[in-house]
Coordinates of C-alpha atoms in Angstrom, one line a residue:
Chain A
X1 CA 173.0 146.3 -45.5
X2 CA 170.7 147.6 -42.9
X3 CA 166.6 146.6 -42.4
X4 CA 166.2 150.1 -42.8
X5 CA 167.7 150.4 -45.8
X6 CA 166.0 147.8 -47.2
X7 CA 163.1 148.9 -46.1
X8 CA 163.5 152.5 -47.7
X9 CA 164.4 150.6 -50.7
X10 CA 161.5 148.3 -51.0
X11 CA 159.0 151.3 -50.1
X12 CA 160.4 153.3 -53.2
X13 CA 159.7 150.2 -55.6
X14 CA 156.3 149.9 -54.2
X15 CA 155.5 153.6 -55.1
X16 CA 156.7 153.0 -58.6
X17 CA 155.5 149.6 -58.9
X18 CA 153.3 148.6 -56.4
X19 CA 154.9 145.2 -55.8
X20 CA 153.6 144.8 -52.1
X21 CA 150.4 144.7 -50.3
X22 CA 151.9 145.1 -47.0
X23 CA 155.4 146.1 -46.2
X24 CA 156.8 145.1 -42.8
X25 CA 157.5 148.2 -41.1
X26 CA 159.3 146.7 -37.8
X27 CA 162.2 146.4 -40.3
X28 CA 162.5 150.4 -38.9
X29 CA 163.3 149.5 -34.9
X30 CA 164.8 145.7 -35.9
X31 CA 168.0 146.0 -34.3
X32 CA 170.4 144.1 -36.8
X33 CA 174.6 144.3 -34.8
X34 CA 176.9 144.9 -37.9
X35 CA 178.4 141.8 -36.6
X36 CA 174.9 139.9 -37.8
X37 CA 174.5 141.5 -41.0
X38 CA 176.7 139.3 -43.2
X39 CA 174.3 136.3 -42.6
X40 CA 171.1 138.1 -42.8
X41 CA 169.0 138.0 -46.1
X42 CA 166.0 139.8 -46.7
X43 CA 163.0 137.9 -48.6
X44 CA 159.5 138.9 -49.7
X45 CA 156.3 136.5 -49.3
X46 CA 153.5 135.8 -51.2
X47 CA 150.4 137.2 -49.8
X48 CA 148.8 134.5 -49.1
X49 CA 151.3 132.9 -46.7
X50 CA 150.7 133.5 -43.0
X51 CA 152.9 135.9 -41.2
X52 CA 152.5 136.3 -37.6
X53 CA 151.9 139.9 -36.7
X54 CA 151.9 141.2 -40.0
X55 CA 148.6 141.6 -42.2
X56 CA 147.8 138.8 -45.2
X57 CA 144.8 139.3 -47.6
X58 CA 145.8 136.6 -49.8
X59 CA 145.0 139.6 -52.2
X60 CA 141.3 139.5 -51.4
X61 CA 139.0 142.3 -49.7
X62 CA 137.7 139.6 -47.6
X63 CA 141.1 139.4 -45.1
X64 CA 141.7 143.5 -45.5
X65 CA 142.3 143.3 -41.8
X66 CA 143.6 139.5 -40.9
X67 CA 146.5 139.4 -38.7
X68 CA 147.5 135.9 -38.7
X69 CA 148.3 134.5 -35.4
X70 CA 150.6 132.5 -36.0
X71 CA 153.6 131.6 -39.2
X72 CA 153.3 129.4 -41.5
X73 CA 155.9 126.4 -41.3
X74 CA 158.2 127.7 -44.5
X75 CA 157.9 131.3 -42.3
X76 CA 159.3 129.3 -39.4
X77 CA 161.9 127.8 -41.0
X78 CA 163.3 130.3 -43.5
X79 CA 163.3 132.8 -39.8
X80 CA 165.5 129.8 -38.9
X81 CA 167.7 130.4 -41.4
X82 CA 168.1 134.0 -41.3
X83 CA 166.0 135.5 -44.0
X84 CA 163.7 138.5 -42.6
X85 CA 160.5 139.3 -44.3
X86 CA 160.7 142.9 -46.2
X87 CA 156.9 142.3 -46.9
X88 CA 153.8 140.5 -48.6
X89 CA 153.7 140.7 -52.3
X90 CA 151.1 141.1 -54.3
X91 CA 149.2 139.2 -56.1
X92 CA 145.5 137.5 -58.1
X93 CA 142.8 137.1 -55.3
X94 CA 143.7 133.8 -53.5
X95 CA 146.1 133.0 -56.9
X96 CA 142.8 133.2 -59.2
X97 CA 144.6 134.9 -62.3
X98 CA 147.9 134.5 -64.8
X99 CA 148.3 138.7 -64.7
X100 CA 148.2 139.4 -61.2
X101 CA 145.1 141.8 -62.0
X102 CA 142.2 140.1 -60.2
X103 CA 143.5 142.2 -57.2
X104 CA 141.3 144.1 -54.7
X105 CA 144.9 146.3 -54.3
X106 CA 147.0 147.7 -56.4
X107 CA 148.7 145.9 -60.0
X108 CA 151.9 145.3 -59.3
X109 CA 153.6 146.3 -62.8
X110 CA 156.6 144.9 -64.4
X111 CA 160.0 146.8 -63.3
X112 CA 161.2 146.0 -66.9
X113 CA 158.5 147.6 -68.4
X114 CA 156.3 149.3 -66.8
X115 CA 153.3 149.1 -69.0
X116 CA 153.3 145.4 -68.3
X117 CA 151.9 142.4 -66.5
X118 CA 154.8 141.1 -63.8
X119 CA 152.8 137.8 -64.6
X120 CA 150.5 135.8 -61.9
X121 CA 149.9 135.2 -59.7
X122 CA 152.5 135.7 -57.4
X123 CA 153.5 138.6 -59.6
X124 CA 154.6 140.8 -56.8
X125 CA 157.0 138.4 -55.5
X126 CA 158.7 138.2 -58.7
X127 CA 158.9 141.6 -60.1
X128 CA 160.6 142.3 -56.3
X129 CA 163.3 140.0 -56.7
X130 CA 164.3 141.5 -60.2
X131 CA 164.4 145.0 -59.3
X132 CA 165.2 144.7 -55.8
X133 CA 169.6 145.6 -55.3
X134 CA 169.3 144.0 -51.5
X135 CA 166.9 141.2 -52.3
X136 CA 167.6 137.9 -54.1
X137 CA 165.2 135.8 -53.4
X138 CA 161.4 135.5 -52.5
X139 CA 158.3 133.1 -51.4
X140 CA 156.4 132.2 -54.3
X141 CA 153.3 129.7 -54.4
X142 CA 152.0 128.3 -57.6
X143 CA 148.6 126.3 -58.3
X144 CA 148.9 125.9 -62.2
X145 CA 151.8 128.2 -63.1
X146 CA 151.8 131.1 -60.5
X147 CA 155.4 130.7 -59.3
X148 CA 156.9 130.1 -63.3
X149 CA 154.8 132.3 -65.1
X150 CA 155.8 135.6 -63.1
X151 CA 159.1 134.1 -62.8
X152 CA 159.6 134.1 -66.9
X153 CA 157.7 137.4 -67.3
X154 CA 160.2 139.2 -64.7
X155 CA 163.6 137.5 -65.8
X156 CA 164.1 135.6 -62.7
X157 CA 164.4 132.0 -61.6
X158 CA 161.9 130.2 -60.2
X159 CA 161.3 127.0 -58.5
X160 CA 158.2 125.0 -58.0
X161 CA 158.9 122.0 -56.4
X162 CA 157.5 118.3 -56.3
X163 CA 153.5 118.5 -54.3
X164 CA 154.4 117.5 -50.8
X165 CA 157.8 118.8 -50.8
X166 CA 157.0 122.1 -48.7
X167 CA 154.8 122.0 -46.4
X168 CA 151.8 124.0 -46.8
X169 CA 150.8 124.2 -43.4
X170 CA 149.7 128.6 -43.3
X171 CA 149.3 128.7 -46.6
X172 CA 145.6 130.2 -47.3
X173 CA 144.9 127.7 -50.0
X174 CA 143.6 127.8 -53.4
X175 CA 143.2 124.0 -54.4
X176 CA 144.4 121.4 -51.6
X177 CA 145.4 118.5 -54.1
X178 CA 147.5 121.7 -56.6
X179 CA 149.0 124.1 -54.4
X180 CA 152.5 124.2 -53.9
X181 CA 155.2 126.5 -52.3
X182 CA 158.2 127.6 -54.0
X183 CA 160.8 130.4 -54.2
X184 CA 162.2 132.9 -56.8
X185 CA 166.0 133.7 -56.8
X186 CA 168.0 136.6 -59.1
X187 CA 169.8 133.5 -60.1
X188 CA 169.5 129.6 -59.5
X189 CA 171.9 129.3 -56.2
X190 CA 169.6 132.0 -54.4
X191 CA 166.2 129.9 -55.5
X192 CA 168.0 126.5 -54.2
X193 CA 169.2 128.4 -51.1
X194 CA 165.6 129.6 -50.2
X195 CA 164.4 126.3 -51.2
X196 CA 167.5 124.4 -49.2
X197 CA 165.5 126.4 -46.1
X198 CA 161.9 126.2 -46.4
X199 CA 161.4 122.3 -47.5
X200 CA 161.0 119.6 -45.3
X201 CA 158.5 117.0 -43.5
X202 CA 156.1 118.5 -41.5
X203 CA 153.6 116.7 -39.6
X204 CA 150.8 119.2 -39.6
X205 CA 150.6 119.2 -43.3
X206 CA 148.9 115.6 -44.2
X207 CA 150.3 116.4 -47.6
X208 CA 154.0 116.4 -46.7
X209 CA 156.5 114.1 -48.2
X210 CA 158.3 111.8 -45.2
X211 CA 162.0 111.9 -46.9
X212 CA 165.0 112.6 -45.8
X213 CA 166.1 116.2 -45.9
X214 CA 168.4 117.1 -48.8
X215 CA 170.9 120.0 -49.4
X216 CA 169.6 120.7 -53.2
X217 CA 173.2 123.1 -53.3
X218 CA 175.3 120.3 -54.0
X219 CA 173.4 119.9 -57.3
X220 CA 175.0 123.0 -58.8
X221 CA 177.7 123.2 -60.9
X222 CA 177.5 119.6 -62.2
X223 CA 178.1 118.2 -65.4
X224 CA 174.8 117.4 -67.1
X225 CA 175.7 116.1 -70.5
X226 CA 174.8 113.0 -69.8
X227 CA 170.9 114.1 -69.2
X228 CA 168.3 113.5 -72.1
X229 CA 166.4 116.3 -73.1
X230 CA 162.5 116.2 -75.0
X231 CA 161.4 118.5 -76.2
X232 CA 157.5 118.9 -76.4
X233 CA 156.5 119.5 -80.0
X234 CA 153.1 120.6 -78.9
X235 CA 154.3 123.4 -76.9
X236 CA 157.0 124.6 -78.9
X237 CA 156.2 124.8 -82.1
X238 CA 154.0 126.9 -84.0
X239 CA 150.0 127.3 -82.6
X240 CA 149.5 129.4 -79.8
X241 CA 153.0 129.9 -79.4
X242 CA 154.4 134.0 -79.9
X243 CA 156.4 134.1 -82.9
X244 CA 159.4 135.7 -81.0
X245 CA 158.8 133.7 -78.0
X246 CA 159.8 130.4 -80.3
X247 CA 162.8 131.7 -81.8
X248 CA 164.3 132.8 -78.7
X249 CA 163.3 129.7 -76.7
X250 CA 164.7 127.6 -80.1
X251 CA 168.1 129.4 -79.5
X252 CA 168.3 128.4 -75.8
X253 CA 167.7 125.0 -77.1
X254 CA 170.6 125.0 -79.8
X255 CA 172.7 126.5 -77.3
X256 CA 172.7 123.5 -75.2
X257 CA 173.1 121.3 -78.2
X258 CA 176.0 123.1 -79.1
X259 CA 177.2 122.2 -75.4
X260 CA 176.8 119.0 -75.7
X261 CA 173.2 118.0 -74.3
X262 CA 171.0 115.6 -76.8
X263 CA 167.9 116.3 -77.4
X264 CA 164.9 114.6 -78.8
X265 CA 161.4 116.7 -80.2
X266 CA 158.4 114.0 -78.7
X267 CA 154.6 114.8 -77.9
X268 CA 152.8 114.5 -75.4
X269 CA 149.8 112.7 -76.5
X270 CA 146.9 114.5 -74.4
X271 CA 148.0 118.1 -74.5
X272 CA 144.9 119.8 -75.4
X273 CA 143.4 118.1 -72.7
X274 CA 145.9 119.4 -69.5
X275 CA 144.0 122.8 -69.4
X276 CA 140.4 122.3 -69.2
X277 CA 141.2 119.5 -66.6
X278 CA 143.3 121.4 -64.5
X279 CA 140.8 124.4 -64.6
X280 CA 138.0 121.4 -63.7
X281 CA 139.8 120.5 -60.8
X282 CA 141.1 123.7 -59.6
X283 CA 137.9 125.1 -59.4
X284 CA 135.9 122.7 -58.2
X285 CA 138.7 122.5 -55.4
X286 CA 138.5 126.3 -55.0
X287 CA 134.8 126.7 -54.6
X288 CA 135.0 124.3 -51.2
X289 CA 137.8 126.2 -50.3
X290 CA 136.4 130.0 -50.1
X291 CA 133.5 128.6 -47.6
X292 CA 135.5 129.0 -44.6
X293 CA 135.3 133.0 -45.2
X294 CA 131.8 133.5 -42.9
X295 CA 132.2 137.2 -41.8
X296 CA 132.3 135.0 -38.2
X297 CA 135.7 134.0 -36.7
X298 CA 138.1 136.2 -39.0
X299 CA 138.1 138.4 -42.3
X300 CA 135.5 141.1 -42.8
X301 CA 132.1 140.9 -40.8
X302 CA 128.9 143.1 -41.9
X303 CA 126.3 143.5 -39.0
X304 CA 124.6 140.3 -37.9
X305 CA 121.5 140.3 -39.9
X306 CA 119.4 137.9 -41.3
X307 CA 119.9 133.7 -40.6
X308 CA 123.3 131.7 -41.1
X309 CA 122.7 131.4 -44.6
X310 CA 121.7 134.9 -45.5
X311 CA 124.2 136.8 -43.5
X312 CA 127.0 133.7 -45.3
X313 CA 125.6 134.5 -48.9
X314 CA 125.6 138.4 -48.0
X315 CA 129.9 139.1 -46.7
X316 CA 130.5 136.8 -49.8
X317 CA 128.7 139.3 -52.5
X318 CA 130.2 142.1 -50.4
X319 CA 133.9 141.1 -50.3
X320 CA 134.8 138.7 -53.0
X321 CA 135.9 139.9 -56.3
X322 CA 134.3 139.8 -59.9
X323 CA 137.0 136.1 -60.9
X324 CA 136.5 134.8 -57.4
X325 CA 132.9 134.6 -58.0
X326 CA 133.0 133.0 -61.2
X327 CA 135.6 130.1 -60.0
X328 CA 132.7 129.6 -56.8
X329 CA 130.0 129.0 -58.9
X330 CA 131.9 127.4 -61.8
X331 CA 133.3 124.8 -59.3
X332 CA 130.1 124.5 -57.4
X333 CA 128.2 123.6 -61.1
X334 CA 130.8 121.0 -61.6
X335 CA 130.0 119.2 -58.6
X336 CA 126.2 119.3 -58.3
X337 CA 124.2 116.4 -58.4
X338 CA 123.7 115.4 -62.5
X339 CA 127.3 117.2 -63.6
X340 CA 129.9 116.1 -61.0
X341 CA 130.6 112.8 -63.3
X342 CA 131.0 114.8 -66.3
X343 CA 133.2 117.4 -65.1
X344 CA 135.1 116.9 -61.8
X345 CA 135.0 113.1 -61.6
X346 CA 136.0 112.4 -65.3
X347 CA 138.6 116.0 -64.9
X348 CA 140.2 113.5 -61.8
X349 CA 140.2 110.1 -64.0
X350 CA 141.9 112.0 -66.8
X351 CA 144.7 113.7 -64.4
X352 CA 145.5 109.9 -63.6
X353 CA 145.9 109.4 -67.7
X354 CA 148.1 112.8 -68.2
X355 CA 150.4 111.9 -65.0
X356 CA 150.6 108.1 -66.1
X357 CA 151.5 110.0 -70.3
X358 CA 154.3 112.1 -67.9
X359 CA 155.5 109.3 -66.0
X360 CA 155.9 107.0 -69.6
X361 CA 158.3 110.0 -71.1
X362 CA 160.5 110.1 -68.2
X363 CA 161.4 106.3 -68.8
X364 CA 163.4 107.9 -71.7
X365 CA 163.8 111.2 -70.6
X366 CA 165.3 112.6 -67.8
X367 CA 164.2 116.3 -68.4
X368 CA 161.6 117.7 -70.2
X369 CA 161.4 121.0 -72.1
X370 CA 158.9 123.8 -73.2
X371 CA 158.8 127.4 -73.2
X372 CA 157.9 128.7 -69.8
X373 CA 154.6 131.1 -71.4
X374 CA 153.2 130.9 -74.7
X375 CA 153.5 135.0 -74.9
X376 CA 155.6 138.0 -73.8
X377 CA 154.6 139.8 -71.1
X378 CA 151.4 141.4 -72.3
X379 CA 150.4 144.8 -71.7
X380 CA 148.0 145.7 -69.1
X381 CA 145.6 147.4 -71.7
X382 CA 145.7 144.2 -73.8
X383 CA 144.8 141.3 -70.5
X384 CA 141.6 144.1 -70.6
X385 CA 140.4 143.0 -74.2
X386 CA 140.7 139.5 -73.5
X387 CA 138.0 136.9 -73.2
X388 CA 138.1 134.9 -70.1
X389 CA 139.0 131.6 -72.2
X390 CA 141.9 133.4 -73.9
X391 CA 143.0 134.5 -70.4
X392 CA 143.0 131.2 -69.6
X393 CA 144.6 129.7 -72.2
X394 CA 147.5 131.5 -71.5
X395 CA 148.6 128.8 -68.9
X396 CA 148.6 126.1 -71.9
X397 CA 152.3 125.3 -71.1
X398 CA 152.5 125.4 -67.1
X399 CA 149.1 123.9 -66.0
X400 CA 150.6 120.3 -67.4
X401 CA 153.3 119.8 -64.8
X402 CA 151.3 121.3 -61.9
X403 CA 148.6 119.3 -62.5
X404 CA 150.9 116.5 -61.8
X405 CA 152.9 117.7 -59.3
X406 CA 156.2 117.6 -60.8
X407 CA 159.2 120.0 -60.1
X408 CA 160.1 122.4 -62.4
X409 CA 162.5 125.5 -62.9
X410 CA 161.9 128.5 -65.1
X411 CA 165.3 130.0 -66.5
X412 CA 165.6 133.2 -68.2
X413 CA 166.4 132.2 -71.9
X414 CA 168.8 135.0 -71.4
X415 CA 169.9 137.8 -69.2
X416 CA 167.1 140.3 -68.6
X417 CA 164.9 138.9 -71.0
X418 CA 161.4 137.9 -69.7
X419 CA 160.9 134.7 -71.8
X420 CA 161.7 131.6 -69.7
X421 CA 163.5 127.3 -70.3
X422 CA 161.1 125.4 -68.4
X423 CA 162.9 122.7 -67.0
X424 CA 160.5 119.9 -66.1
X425 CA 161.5 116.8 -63.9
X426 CA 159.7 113.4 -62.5
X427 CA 158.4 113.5 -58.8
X428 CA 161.2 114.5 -56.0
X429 CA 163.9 114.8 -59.1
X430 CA 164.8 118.1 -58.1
X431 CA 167.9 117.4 -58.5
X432 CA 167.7 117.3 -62.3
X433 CA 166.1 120.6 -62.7
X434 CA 168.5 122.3 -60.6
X435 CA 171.4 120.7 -62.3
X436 CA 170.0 121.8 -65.9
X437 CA 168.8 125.0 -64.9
X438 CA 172.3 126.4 -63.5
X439 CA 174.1 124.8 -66.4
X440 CA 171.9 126.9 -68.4
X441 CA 172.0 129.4 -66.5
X442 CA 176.2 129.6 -67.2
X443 CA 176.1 128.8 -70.9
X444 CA 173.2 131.1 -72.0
Chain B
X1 CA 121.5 121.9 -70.4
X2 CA 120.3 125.5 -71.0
X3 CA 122.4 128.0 -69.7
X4 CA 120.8 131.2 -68.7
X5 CA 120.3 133.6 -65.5
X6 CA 118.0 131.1 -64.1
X7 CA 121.0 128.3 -63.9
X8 CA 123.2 130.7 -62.9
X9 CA 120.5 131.8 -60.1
X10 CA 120.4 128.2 -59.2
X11 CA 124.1 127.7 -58.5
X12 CA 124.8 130.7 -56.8
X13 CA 121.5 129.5 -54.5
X14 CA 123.7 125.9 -53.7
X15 CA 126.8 128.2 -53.2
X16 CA 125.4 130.6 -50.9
X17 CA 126.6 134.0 -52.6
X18 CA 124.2 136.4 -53.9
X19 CA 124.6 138.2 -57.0
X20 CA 124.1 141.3 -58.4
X21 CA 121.5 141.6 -60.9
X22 CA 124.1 143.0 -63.6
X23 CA 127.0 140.2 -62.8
X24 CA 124.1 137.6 -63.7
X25 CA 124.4 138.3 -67.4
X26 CA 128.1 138.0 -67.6
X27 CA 128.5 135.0 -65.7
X28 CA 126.0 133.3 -68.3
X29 CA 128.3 134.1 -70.9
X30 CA 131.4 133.2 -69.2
X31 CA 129.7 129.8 -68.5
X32 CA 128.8 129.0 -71.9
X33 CA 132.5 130.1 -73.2
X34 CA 134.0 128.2 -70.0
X35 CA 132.2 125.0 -70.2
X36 CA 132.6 124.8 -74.3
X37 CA 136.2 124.4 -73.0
X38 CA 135.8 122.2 -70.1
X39 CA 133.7 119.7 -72.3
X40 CA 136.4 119.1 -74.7
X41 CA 137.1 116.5 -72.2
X42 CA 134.2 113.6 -72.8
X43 CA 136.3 113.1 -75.6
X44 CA 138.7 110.7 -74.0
X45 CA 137.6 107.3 -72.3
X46 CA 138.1 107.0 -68.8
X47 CA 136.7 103.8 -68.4
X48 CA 138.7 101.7 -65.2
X49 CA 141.1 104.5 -64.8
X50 CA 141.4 105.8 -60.9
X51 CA 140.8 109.0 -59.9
X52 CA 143.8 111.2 -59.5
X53 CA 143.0 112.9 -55.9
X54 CA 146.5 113.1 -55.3
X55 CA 148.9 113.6 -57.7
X56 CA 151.5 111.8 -55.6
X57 CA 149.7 109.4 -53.1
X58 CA 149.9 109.3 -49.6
X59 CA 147.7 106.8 -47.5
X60 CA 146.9 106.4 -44.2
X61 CA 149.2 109.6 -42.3
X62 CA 148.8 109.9 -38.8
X63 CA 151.0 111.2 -36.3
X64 CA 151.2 111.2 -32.0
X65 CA 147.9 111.8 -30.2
X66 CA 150.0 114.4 -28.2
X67 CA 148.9 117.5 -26.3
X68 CA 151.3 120.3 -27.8
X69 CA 150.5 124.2 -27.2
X70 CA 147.6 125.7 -28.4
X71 CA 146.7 129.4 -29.1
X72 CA 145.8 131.3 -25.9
X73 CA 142.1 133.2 -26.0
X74 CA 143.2 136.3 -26.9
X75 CA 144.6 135.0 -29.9
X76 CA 141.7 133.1 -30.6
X77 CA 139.6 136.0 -31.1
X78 CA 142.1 138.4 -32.0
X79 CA 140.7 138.3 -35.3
X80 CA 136.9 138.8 -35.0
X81 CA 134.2 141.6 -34.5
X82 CA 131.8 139.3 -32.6
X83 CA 132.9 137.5 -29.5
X84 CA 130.7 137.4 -26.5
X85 CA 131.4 135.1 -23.4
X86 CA 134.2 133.6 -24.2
X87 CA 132.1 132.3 -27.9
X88 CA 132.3 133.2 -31.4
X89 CA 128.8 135.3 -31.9
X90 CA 127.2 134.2 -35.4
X91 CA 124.0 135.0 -37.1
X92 CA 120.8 132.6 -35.9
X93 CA 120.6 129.3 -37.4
X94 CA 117.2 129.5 -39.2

């Protein structure tokens, strides 16, 4: 396998499916020995993860011409480890979007179909890893479902880790206190490989969890009968839940029965809560966020007219998109003087009650289990009729676990079929998830 | 709380980004639809309970007050249109 190749490759894929913002065209003069080329692997990045040298928007108009100056610590380390970046994938403006359509480039669209939604936001990254033949595995970030939700709508694996367990240090964020960096593999071994490389302390991300390193690879393969399963009836069952989506996803579950996992249906008592407070805090978190884009040190510029304020207000109309503009000044309401209680400081008080609800079923549970998305993977002509609240509501089932920062793993309920097993553990049980999510992965 | 251009003018105003005259109406209805949602949330009582910042908590981080390399100039401003003596160039002040 040659960086040229791969190149070639990924440059074909992106014509047909426009899975990459930026493709990283030194792969053309990298000089790999054939003696190397057994250990390299070739991995694709989520836009909005700094790459020295080579161009991330974070899929906004706004960083159309950043060159990052530096890598991000999970670009350090997975150089390291011998992966080289094939390019930046594509993806919703900063991760505002379930679809990957809130783009200022092109859609990616969904190699098994191409009609469809790769999912968001890191859609790109995803649909890559499927439909890539020298590929397995990719950067992913997710906020409140952008690493499982492309993951299920592509048939791939992927892993969002426990907040604090990847550095985020380079990573253009979306909301500090939500973001978290993950990977997508073709299977479970090449996601816990990637992951293996990229997590770690790091002491310039405050965030960062002081642990001991593990080797998550020796958590494959295992025997995980003894592991108690529930099920939660809210998100499985019925409402708001696609007809064929629930059948398949009850077939996954019975398949595991009938190999010898116990499992329990339970609810979770403040479900139709998760959403709006996630949205509450993302936002607000969001709308702080976007204000270090002045037109001044990096990102576009317009000509210097006008005072701080006007010539602020002015590159902000010009270069953010129509969904980035409505999270600013949502999140910006929510934390005015005479609102902030009602919205973002009640929206924090009640992620305490939903992570304390979490932390009460894993005293009985060791894993917990939904569907990964309440729907197949829409058609692009159907995310255009919908409403913004029914575009939202399509994160129902992911916004829960990232809201709390627990791991989780998204398994394809079978081969080649874009409906995922989410696979939800308690903080820094990775080890759980993994274990499940291969087992499923070799009874399916 | 009426929601209506002159809200949205208002918030827009607090988060410096102008607005088209024909995304004004939009974001009026997207308010009213989103914050229908978001207030589903009064519901519950929150009374006593801490605020989840973090959702796994880490106090009091602090690491060597080292000197370690830092970007050269050229690197600095690789990224910018305005640089002028050595200085980022802005807009005035006022």
């Amino acid at each position: 396998m040659k960086p040229k190749d791969v190149l070639q490759e990924a440059k074909e894929l992106n014509k047909r499916y426009n899975l990459f913002i930026t493709l990283n065209e030194n792969l053309f003069n990298e000089k790999a020995s054939p003696k190397n080329e057994e250990k390299i692997n070739f991995i694709s990045v989520k836009d909005n993860i700094c790459t020295k040298g080579l161009r991330t928007t974070a899929g906004s108009k706004i960083l159309e011409d950043y060159n990052p100056v530096f890598d991000a610590t999970v670009i350090e380390k997975s150089k390291k480890a011998k992966y080289i970046v094939v390019g930046k994938t594509g993806m919703d403006e900063f991760g505002f979007g379930s679809f990957s359509m809130n783009c200022a480039y092109e859609v990616p669209k969904n190699p098994l179909d191409e009609t469809k939604s790769c999912g968001g936001s890191s859609g790109g990254g995803a649909g890559y890893t499927y439909a890539s033949k020298f590929s397995n595995s990719s950067i992913g970030e997710s906020t409140g479902g952008s690493i499982s939700c492309p993951a299920a709508f592509c048939a791939v694996v992927g892993i969002t880790p426990t907040y604090g367990l990847v550095s985020r240090y380079g990573l253009i964020d979306y909301a500090n206190s939500l973001d978290k960096i993950g990977t997508f593999g073709k299977n479970v071994k090449e996601a816990v490989n990637l992951l293996n490389s990229i997590s770690g302390y790091d002491e310039k991300d405050s965030t960062s969890i002081n642990k001991e390193k593990e080797n998550y690879e020796k958590y494959l393969g295992k025997d995980v009968k003894k592991l108690k399963i529930g099920v939660i009836k809210e998100y499985s069952n019925g409402e708001g839940i696609n007809f064929e989506v629930e059948k398949e996803f009850w077939e996954g579950v019975k398949k595991l029965e009938s190999n010898g996992l116990k499992y329990k249906e339970i609810s979770f008592r403040l479900s139709d809560l998760v959403l709006p407070c996630y949205y509450i805090i993302a936002m607000c978190e969001a709308s702080t966020n976007l204000a270090k884009f002045s037109g001044i040190r990096y990102g576009m510029a317009k000509e210097l007219k006008g005072n701080f304020n006007e010539y602020f207000s002015s590159v902000r109309e010009s270069y953010f998109g129509k969904e980035t503009k409505k999270r600013i000044l949502l999140g910006t309401f929510m934390r005015m003087a005479g609102y902030r209680d009602a919205y973002y400081i009640k929206a924090l008080k009640l992620r305490s009650l939903i992570t304390q609800e979490y932390k009460k079923l894993f005293k009985e549970f060791d894993v917990l289990l939904t569907p990964t998305m309440p729907i197949l993977p829409p058609k692009f002509a159907e995310i255009e009729k919908l409403s913004t609240v029914e575009n939202y509501m399509c994160d129902i089932l992911t916004t829960g676990p990232n809201l709390s920062g627990l791991p989780m793993i998204s398994v394809p309920v079978k081969k080649d079929r874009t409906v995922g097993m989410h696979f939800i553990a308690d903080h820094l049980q990775e080890n759980k998830i993994i274990s499940i999510g291969d087992f499923y992965e070799r009874i399916r | 709380m009426k929601i209506d251009k002159v809200l949205i003018e208002r918030v827009a105003k607090v988060a410096r980004l102008n607005l088209k005259e024909d995304e004004k109406e939009g974001f009026v209805k997207d308010f009213k639809n989103i914050l229908e949602l978001f207030s589903k949330i009064s519901k519950i009582n929150t009374d006593n309970v801490e605020l989840g910042v973090q959702p796994i908590k880490v106090e009091n981080v602090f690491r060597e007050d080292k000197i370690g390399k830092s970007l050269n100039e050229k690197e600095v401003f690789q990224n910018t249109n305005y640089k002028e003596k050595g200085f980022f160039k802005g807009p005035r002040i006022l």
